[in-house]
Tab-separated table of C-alpha atoms in Angstrom:
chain	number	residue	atom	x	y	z
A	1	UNK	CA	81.019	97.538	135.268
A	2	UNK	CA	80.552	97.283	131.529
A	3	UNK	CA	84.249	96.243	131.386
A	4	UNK	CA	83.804	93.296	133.948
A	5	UNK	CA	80.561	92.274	132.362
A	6	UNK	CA	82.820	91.628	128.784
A	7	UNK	CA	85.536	90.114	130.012
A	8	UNK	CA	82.655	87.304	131.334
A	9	UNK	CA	81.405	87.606	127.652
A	10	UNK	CA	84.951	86.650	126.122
A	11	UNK	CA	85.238	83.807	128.507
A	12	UNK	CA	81.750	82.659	127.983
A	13	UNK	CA	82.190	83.126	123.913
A	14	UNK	CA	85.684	81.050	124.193
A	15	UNK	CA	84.164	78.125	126.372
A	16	UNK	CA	81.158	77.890	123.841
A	17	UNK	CA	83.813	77.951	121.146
A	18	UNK	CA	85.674	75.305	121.954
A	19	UNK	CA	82.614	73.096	122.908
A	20	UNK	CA	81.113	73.100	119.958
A	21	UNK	CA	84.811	72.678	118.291
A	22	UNK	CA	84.751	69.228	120.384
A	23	UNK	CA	81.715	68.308	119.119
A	24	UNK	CA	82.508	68.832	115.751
A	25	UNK	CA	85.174	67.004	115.977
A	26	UNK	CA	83.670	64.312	117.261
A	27	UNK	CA	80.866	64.396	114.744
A	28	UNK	CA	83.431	63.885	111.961
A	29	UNK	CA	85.283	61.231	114.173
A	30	UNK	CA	82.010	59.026	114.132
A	31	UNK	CA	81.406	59.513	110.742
A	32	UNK	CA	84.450	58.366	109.813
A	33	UNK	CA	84.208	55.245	112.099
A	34	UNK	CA	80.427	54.487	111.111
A	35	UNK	CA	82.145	54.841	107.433
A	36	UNK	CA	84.731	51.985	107.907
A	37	UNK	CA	82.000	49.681	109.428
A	38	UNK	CA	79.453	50.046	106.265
A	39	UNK	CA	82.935	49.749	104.096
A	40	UNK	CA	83.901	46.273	106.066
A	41	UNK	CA	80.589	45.227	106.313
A	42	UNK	CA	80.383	45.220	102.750
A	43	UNK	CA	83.964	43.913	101.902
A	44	UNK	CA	82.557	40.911	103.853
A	45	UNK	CA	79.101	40.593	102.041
A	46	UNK	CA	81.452	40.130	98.884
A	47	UNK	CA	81.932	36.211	99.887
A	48	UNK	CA	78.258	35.636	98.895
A	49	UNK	CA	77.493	38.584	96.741
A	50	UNK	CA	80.338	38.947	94.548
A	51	UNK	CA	80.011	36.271	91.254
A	52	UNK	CA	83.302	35.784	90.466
A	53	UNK	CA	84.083	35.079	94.660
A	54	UNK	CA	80.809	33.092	95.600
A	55	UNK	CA	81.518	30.644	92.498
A	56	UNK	CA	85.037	30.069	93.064
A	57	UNK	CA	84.043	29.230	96.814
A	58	UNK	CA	81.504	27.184	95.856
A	59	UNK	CA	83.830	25.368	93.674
A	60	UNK	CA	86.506	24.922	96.193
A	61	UNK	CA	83.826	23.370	98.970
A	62	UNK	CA	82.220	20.825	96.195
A	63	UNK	CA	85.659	19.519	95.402
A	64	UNK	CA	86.448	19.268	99.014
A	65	UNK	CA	83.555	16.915	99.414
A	66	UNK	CA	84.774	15.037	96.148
A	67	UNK	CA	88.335	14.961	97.670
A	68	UNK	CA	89.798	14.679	94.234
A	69	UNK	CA	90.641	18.163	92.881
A	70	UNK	CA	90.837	19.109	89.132
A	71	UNK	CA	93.161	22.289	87.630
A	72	UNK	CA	89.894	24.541	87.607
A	73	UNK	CA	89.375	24.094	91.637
A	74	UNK	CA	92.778	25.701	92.615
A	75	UNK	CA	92.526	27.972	90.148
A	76	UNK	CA	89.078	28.929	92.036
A	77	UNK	CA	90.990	28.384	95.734
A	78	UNK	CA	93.511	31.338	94.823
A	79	UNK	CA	90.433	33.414	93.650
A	80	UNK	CA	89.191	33.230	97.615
A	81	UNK	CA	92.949	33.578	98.958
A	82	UNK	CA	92.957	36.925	97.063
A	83	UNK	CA	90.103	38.330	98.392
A	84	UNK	CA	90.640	37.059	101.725
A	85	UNK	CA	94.251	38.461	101.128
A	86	UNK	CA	93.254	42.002	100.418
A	87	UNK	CA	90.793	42.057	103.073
A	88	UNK	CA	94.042	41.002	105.636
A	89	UNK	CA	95.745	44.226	103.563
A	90	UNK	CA	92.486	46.354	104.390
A	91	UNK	CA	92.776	45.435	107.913
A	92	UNK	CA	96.269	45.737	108.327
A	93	UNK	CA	96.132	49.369	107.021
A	94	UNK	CA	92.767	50.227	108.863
A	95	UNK	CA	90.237	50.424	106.223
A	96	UNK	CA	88.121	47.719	108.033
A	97	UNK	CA	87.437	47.078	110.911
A	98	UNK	CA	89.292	43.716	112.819
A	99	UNK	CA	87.016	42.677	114.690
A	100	UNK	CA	84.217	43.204	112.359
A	101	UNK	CA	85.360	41.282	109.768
A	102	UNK	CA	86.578	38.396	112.510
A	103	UNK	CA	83.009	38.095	113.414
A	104	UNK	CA	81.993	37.656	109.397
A	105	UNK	CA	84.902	35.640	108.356
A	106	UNK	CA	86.733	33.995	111.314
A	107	UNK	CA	85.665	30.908	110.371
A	108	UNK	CA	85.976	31.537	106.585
A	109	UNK	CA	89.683	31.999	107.094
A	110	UNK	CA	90.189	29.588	109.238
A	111	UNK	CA	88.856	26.878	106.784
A	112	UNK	CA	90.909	27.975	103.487
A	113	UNK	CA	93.665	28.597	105.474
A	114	UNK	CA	93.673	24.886	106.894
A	115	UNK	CA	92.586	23.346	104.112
A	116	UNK	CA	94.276	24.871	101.244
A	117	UNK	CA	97.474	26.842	102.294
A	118	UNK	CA	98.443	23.813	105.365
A	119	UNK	CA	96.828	20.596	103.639
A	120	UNK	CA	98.255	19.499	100.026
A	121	UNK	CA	94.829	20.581	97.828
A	122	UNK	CA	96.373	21.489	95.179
A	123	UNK	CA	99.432	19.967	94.729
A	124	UNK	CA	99.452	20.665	90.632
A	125	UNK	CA	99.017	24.483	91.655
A	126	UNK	CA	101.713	24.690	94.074
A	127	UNK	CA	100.437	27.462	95.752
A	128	UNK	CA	103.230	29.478	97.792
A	129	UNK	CA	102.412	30.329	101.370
A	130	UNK	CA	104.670	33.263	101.074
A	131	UNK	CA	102.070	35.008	98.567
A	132	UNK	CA	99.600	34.423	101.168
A	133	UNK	CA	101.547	35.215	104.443
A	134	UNK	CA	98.881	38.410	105.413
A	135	UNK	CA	96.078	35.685	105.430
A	136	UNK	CA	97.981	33.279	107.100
A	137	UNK	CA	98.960	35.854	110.190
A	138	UNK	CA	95.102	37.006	110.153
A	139	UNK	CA	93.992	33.768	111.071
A	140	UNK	CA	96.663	33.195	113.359
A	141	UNK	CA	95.861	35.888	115.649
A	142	UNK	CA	92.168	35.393	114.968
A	143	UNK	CA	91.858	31.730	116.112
A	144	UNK	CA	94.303	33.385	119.148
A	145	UNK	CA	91.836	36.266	119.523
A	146	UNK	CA	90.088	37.551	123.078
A	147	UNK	CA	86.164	37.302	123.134
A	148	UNK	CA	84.092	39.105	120.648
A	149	UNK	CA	83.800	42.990	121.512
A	150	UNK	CA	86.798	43.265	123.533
A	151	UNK	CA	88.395	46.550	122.154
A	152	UNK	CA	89.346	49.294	123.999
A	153	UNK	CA	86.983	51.683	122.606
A	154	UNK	CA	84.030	49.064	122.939
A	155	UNK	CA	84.964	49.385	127.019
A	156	UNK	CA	85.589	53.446	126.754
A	157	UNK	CA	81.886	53.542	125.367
A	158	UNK	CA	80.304	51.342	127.449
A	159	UNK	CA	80.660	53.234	130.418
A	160	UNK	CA	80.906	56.653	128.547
């Protein structure tokens, strides 16, 4: 009877094991993903935060409204095409993410990408599309993009 009874134990023991091995490795799982939104959160609070990026932006919109650009404004436009460039590297390597930062910066993109890369700003710059290429595809598939929220895990925990 004892030897029934531990064989029940073992089983029991093993079960419980492995449970709380799932939920451990969940834990860490959502740590890790609550980690990448706080880290693309703030990547995206840089725009207005950062000096150096929230006065070359500025720069680049006032001379848009002056329509006459000066040496100092593209030299401000390819301070914004960087960042916006290593956020498309961030994203492309999962760091951040996507659809986080398309919510923040969709429309960010979207306007440097028209109106400097596509539109001749800064003609004395000549600013090569090829550098840019990452931020270029970004907004691509981001004016392209399904509704907000539309990820696969969004619909795995919405029912879960």
């Amino acid at each position: 009877m004892l030897d029934e009874f531990s064989k029940y134990a073992v089983i029991a023991q093993a079960i419980v094991a492995s449970i709380a091995l799932l939920f451990i490795l969940f834990q860490i799982w959502s740590q890790r993903h609550e980690n990448r939104k706080w880290k693309t959160l703030d990547i995206c609070a840089q725009y207005e935060f950062n000096e150096n990026v929230n006065t070359a932006a500025t720069t680049v919109r006032t001379a848009f409204a002056k329509e006459i650009p000066n040496p100092d404004d593209c030299k401000n436009a390819t301070i914004v095409l960087n960042y916006l460039d290593g956020i498309a590297i961030g994203i492309r390597q999962g760091l951040y993410i996507e659809t986080l930062a398309r919510d923040h910066l969709k429309e960010i993109v979207s306007f440097y990408v028209s109106k400097i890369l596509n539109d001749s700003f800064c003609t004395d710059l000549r600013l090569d599309k090829r550098h840019f290429y990452r931020v270029i595809e970004m907004d691509k598939k981001w004016l392209a993009s399904e509704p907000f929220y539309s990820s696969k895990w969004f619909r795995f925990w919405k029912w879960w």
